[in-house]
Amino acid sequence: GAGVSQSPSNKVTEKGKDVELRCDPISGHTALYWYRQSLGQGLEFLIYFQGNSAPDKSGLPSDRFSAERTGGSVSTLTIQRTQQEDSAVYLCASSFVAGNEQFFGPGTRLTVL
Amino acid sequence: GESVGLHLPTLSVQEGDNSIINCAYSNSASDYFIWYKQESGKGPQFIIDIRSNMDKRQGQRVTVLLNKTVKHLSLQIAATQPGDSAVYFCADFTGGGNKLTFGTGTQLKVEL
């Protein structure tokens, strides 16, 4: 596609449920990033992929958060047993190679009731 | 820890005036900085970048200035337009260039 796409655009879930967020990076981009943005805040780094491997998971806030990337393309971010503090916009970005300009998707707005 | 921060949370300017958004960073090893613009409901959009071997870079209506001595950078927008209204973030590459560290952001409001 022309840009980074994410789905769903909005997700409302109940506390304790699992959610899965999807990111489709720009074709050919080898690096993929997940960030979280709370209301009125800057972006918080979660995890970075180079190809299918994740050399930097340092930003994942707890073991309830996990992510995978298959085929060097699509990535999914999974949050298990969601909590209200997980409510935020989850943004995905990709770049041709790590260290280059990152292109962001529109984000998934997650609301945990 | 290392961080990138912004001086002003909100900046209001008149249409046609120049805007200056400031950012301070604390990681002395940072060598690559990016300014992003984020409109409501959208992801951040790249505006302009600068590497530490430069002190100024110009784009279309935008200029970024970098002062490594005081670890400060600024984004200047010439002839500000209503479409410039957004939140502006500065960010620097950390972790060997693998991730961006963002500041909190400055809300730019353009008054007609």
Coordinates of C-alpha atoms in Angstrom, one line a residue:
Chain A
G1 CA 0.0 0.0 0.0
A2 CA 0.9 3.7 -0.2
G3 CA 1.4 4.0 3.6
V4 CA 1.3 2.3 6.9
S5 CA -2.1 0.9 7.7
Q6 CA -3.5 -0.2 11.1
S7 CA -6.6 -2.1 12.1
P8 CA -8.9 -1.7 13.8
S9 CA -9.0 2.1 13.9
N10 CA -11.0 1.9 17.2
K11 CA -11.3 -0.9 19.7
V12 CA -13.4 -0.9 22.8
T13 CA -13.0 -3.8 25.1
E14 CA -13.8 -4.9 28.6
K15 CA -11.2 -5.1 31.3
G16 CA -9.6 -8.6 31.4
K17 CA -10.2 -9.3 27.7
D18 CA -7.4 -9.9 25.2
V19 CA -7.0 -7.6 22.2
E20 CA -4.9 -7.9 19.0
L21 CA -3.8 -4.9 17.0
R22 CA -2.5 -5.2 13.5
C23 CA 0.0 -3.2 11.5
D24 CA 0.7 -3.4 7.8
P25 CA 4.0 -1.5 7.0
I26 CA 5.0 0.1 3.8
S27 CA 6.0 -2.6 1.4
G28 CA 9.8 -3.1 1.4
H29 CA 10.4 -1.5 4.8
T30 CA 12.5 -3.8 6.9
A31 CA 12.1 -2.0 10.3
L32 CA 8.8 -1.8 12.2
Y33 CA 8.1 0.0 15.4
W34 CA 5.2 0.1 17.9
Y35 CA 4.5 3.1 20.0
R36 CA 1.9 4.0 22.5
Q37 CA 0.4 7.5 23.0
S38 CA -1.7 8.3 26.0
L39 CA -4.1 11.3 25.9
G40 CA -2.2 14.6 25.5
Q41 CA 1.2 12.8 25.8
G42 CA 4.1 12.1 23.6
L43 CA 4.8 8.8 22.0
E44 CA 6.2 6.0 24.2
F45 CA 8.4 3.4 22.4
L46 CA 7.2 -0.2 22.9
I47 CA 9.1 -2.6 20.6
Y48 CA 11.1 -2.6 17.4
F49 CA 11.4 -5.3 14.7
Q50 CA 14.2 -5.7 12.2
G51 CA 12.8 -8.3 9.8
N52 CA 11.0 -10.8 11.9
S53 CA 13.2 -10.5 14.9
A54 CA 12.7 -8.1 17.8
P55 CA 16.1 -6.9 19.0
D56 CA 14.6 -4.3 21.3
K57 CA 11.6 -5.1 23.5
S58 CA 12.6 -2.7 26.2
G59 CA 9.5 -0.6 26.0
L60 CA 6.9 -3.3 26.6
P61 CA 5.3 -2.2 29.9
S62 CA 4.5 -5.7 31.2
D63 CA 4.4 -9.4 30.2
R64 CA 0.8 -8.9 29.2
F65 CA 2.2 -7.2 26.1
S66 CA 3.7 -9.2 23.2
A67 CA 4.2 -8.6 19.5
E68 CA 5.2 -10.7 16.6
R69 CA 6.0 -10.1 13.0
T70 CA 5.7 -12.7 10.3
G71 CA 7.1 -12.7 6.8
G72 CA 9.0 -9.5 7.4
S73 CA 5.8 -7.7 6.9
V74 CA 2.6 -7.6 9.0
S75 CA 2.9 -7.2 12.8
T76 CA 0.4 -7.9 15.5
L77 CA 0.6 -6.4 19.0
T78 CA -1.3 -8.5 21.6
I79 CA -2.4 -7.2 25.0
Q80 CA -3.6 -9.9 27.3
R81 CA -6.0 -9.3 30.3
T82 CA -6.4 -5.7 29.4
Q83 CA -6.4 -3.1 32.1
Q84 CA -7.9 0.4 32.1
E85 CA -4.4 1.9 32.0
D86 CA -3.9 0.2 28.7
S87 CA -6.3 2.7 27.1
A88 CA -4.3 4.7 24.6
V89 CA -3.6 5.1 20.9
Y90 CA -1.2 2.5 19.6
L91 CA 0.8 3.7 16.7
C92 CA 2.9 1.7 14.3
A93 CA 5.7 3.0 12.1
S94 CA 8.0 1.5 9.5
S95 CA 11.2 2.6 7.9
F96 CA 13.3 1.3 5.0
V97 CA 16.0 0.3 7.4
A98 CA 16.5 1.1 11.1
G99 CA 17.7 4.6 11.7
N100 CA 15.9 6.0 8.7
E101 CA 12.9 8.2 8.7
Q102 CA 9.9 6.5 10.3
F103 CA 6.5 6.6 8.6
F104 CA 3.5 6.3 10.9
G105 CA 0.1 4.7 10.5
P106 CA -3.1 6.4 11.8
G107 CA -3.1 4.4 15.0
T108 CA -5.6 2.2 16.8
R109 CA -7.5 3.9 19.6
L110 CA -7.9 1.3 22.4
T111 CA -10.5 1.9 25.1
V112 CA -10.6 -0.5 28.0
L113 CA -13.8 -0.2 30.0
Chain B
G1 CA 17.1 9.1 32.3
E2 CA 17.6 10.7 28.9
S3 CA 14.7 12.6 27.6
V4 CA 13.6 15.0 25.0
G5 CA 11.3 17.7 26.2
L6 CA 9.5 20.8 25.0
H7 CA 9.4 24.2 26.7
L8 CA 5.8 25.3 25.9
P9 CA 2.8 23.1 25.8
T10 CA 0.7 25.6 23.7
L11 CA 1.6 28.3 21.2
S12 CA -0.9 30.6 19.7
V13 CA 0.0 32.7 16.6
Q14 CA -1.8 34.9 14.2
E15 CA -2.2 33.7 10.6
G16 CA 0.7 35.0 8.5
D17 CA 3.1 35.3 11.5
N18 CA 6.2 33.2 12.0
S19 CA 6.1 30.4 14.6
I20 CA 8.9 29.1 16.7
I21 CA 8.6 25.9 18.6
N22 CA 11.5 24.9 20.9
C23 CA 12.8 21.7 22.2
A24 CA 15.5 20.7 24.6
Y25 CA 17.2 17.3 24.7
S26 CA 19.4 15.7 27.3
N27 CA 21.1 12.9 25.5
S28 CA 24.5 14.4 24.5
A29 CA 25.1 11.4 22.2
S30 CA 22.0 12.1 20.1
D31 CA 23.0 12.8 16.5
Y32 CA 19.8 12.7 14.6
F33 CA 16.7 14.7 15.3
I34 CA 13.3 14.8 13.7
W35 CA 10.3 17.1 13.9
Y36 CA 6.9 15.6 13.5
K37 CA 3.5 17.2 13.0
Q38 CA 0.4 15.4 14.4
E39 CA -3.1 16.4 13.4
S40 CA -6.0 15.3 15.5
G41 CA -6.9 11.7 14.9
K42 CA -3.8 11.0 12.7
G43 CA -0.4 9.6 13.2
P44 CA 2.7 11.8 13.3
Q45 CA 3.9 13.1 10.0
F46 CA 7.5 13.8 9.2
I47 CA 8.3 17.5 8.7
I48 CA 12.1 17.9 8.7
D49 CA 15.2 16.3 10.2
I50 CA 18.7 17.4 11.0
R51 CA 21.9 15.6 11.9
S52 CA 24.3 16.8 14.5
N53 CA 26.9 17.8 11.9
M54 CA 24.6 20.6 10.9
D55 CA 23.3 23.6 12.7
K56 CA 20.6 24.6 10.3
R57 CA 18.4 23.0 7.7
Q58 CA 15.6 24.5 5.6
G59 CA 12.6 23.0 4.0
Q60 CA 9.5 24.4 2.5
R61 CA 8.4 27.2 4.9
V62 CA 10.2 25.3 7.8
T63 CA 13.6 25.7 9.3
V64 CA 15.2 23.6 12.0
L65 CA 18.0 25.0 14.1
L66 CA 20.3 22.9 16.2
N67 CA 22.5 24.2 19.0
K68 CA 24.5 21.4 20.3
T69 CA 26.3 23.5 22.9
V70 CA 23.1 24.0 24.9
K71 CA 21.3 20.9 23.5
H72 CA 18.5 22.8 22.0
L73 CA 16.6 22.7 18.7
S74 CA 13.9 24.7 17.3
L75 CA 11.4 24.5 14.5
Q76 CA 10.5 27.7 12.7
I77 CA 7.4 27.9 10.5
A78 CA 7.2 30.9 8.2
A79 CA 3.9 32.6 7.3
T80 CA 1.9 30.3 9.5
Q81 CA -1.3 29.0 8.0
P82 CA -4.5 27.5 9.6
G83 CA -3.4 24.2 8.2
D84 CA -0.3 24.3 10.4
S85 CA -2.5 23.9 13.5
A86 CA -1.4 20.7 15.1
V87 CA 0.8 19.2 17.8
Y88 CA 4.5 19.3 17.0
F89 CA 6.9 16.8 18.4
C90 CA 10.7 16.8 18.4
A91 CA 12.3 13.4 18.6
D92 CA 15.8 12.0 18.6
F93 CA 17.2 8.6 17.8
T94 CA 18.4 6.6 20.8
G95 CA 19.3 3.0 21.3
G96 CA 21.7 2.9 18.4
G97 CA 19.2 4.5 16.1
N98 CA 16.6 1.9 16.6
K99 CA 13.9 3.9 18.3
L100 CA 12.7 7.5 18.6
T101 CA 12.4 9.3 21.9
F102 CA 9.6 11.9 21.7
G103 CA 9.0 15.0 23.7
T104 CA 5.5 15.7 25.1
G105 CA 4.6 18.0 22.2
T106 CA 3.5 21.6 21.6
Q107 CA 0.0 22.5 20.5
L108 CA 0.2 25.1 17.8
K109 CA -3.0 27.2 17.3
V110 CA -3.3 29.5 14.4
E111 CA -5.7 32.4 14.9
L112 CA -7.4 34.0 11.9

